[in-house]
Amino acid sequence: MKSRKLLATLTAISLFTAAAMFAVDDKKEAPVSKQAGCCAKAEKAGKVCDHECCVEAAKAGNNCEKCKGSGKIEKKAEKAK
Ligand SMILES: [Zn+2]
Ligand SMILES: [Zn+2]
């Protein structure tokens, strides 16, 4: 009986580990930083997108999800140096 319990525990642990590994994979893919098209266009023109939704999102450091952006805005300060 003891070994059966141990086996169940090991199975539970391996399932948990697999789930944890999937969770890590999700985390790696989740924060994809994608700039909204309108914002990218504005930036190329040397401007800042003036959509209200984009301005609000930018204040929070995010790309505008309403305009199909996602994730955090990538900081480009290092490139400028
Ligand atoms: Zn925009
Ligand atoms: Zn927007």
CSV table of C-alpha atoms and ligand atoms in Angstrom, one decimal:
chain,number,residue,atom,x,y,z
A,1,MET,CA,0.0,0.0,0.0
A,2,LYS,CA,2.8,2.3,0.9
A,3,SER,CA,4.5,2.0,-2.5
A,4,ARG,CA,1.2,2.6,-4.2
A,5,LYS,CA,0.8,5.9,-2.3
A,6,LEU,CA,4.4,6.8,-3.2
A,7,LEU,CA,3.7,6.1,-6.9
A,8,ALA,CA,0.6,8.3,-6.7
A,9,THR,CA,2.7,11.0,-5.1
A,10,LEU,CA,5.4,10.7,-7.8
A,11,THR,CA,2.8,10.9,-10.5
A,12,ALA,CA,1.2,13.9,-9.0
A,13,ILE,CA,4.7,15.6,-8.7
A,14,SER,CA,5.6,14.8,-12.3
A,15,LEU,CA,2.2,16.1,-13.5
A,16,PHE,CA,2.8,19.2,-11.4
A,17,THR,CA,6.3,19.6,-12.9
A,18,ALA,CA,5.0,19.3,-16.4
A,19,ALA,CA,2.3,21.9,-15.7
A,20,ALA,CA,4.9,24.2,-14.2
A,21,MET,CA,7.1,23.8,-17.3
A,22,PHE,CA,4.1,24.7,-19.5
A,23,ALA,CA,3.5,27.7,-17.3
A,24,VAL,CA,7.1,28.8,-17.8
A,25,ASP,CA,6.7,28.4,-21.6
A,26,ASP,CA,3.5,30.5,-21.4
A,27,LYS,CA,5.4,33.2,-19.6
A,28,LYS,CA,8.1,33.3,-22.2
A,29,GLU,CA,5.5,33.8,-25.0
A,30,ALA,CA,3.1,36.1,-23.1
A,31,PRO,CA,5.0,39.3,-23.0
A,32,VAL,CA,5.4,39.7,-26.7
A,33,SER,CA,5.9,43.4,-27.3
A,34,LYS,CA,4.0,44.4,-30.3
A,35,GLN,CA,3.5,48.0,-31.3
A,36,ALA,CA,0.1,48.9,-32.7
A,37,GLY,CA,0.2,49.7,-36.4
A,38,CYS,CA,-0.9,53.3,-36.0
A,39,CYS,CA,1.7,53.9,-33.3
A,40,ALA,CA,4.5,52.4,-35.5
A,41,LYS,CA,3.4,54.6,-38.4
A,42,ALA,CA,3.4,57.7,-36.2
A,43,GLU,CA,6.8,56.8,-34.8
A,44,LYS,CA,8.3,56.3,-38.3
A,45,ALA,CA,7.0,59.8,-39.1
A,46,GLY,CA,8.9,61.1,-36.0
A,47,LYS,CA,5.6,61.6,-34.2
A,48,VAL,CA,3.8,60.1,-31.3
A,49,CYS,CA,0.4,58.4,-32.0
A,50,ASP,CA,-2.3,60.8,-31.0
A,51,HIS,CA,-5.1,58.2,-30.5
A,52,GLU,CA,-6.6,58.7,-27.1
A,53,CYS,CA,-6.5,55.0,-26.4
A,54,CYS,CA,-2.8,54.8,-27.5
A,55,VAL,CA,-1.8,57.8,-25.3
A,56,GLU,CA,-3.5,56.2,-22.3
A,57,ALA,CA,-1.8,52.9,-22.9
A,58,ALA,CA,1.5,54.5,-23.4
A,59,LYS,CA,1.1,56.3,-20.0
A,60,ALA,CA,0.9,52.9,-18.5
A,61,GLY,CA,3.9,51.7,-20.5
A,62,ASN,CA,1.9,49.4,-22.6
A,63,ASN,CA,1.2,49.1,-26.3
A,64,CYS,CA,-2.4,49.9,-27.2
A,65,GLU,CA,-4.4,46.7,-27.3
A,66,LYS,CA,-7.3,48.4,-28.9
A,67,CYS,CA,-5.2,49.0,-31.9
A,68,LYS,CA,-3.8,45.4,-32.0
A,69,GLY,CA,-0.7,46.2,-30.1
A,70,SER,CA,0.3,44.0,-27.1
A,71,GLY,CA,2.7,43.8,-24.2
A,72,LYS,CA,4.9,46.5,-22.8
A,73,ILE,CA,6.4,49.2,-24.9
A,74,GLU,CA,10.0,48.4,-25.6
A,75,LYS,CA,12.4,51.0,-24.3
A,76,LYS,CA,14.5,52.3,-27.1
A,77,ALA,CA,16.7,54.6,-25.0
A,78,GLU,CA,19.7,52.4,-25.4
A,79,LYS,CA,19.6,52.4,-29.1
A,80,ALA,CA,19.8,56.1,-29.2
A,81,LYS,CA,23.1,56.2,-27.5
B,1,ZN,ZN,-1.7,54.3,-32.0
B,2,ZN,ZN,-5.0,52.8,-29.8
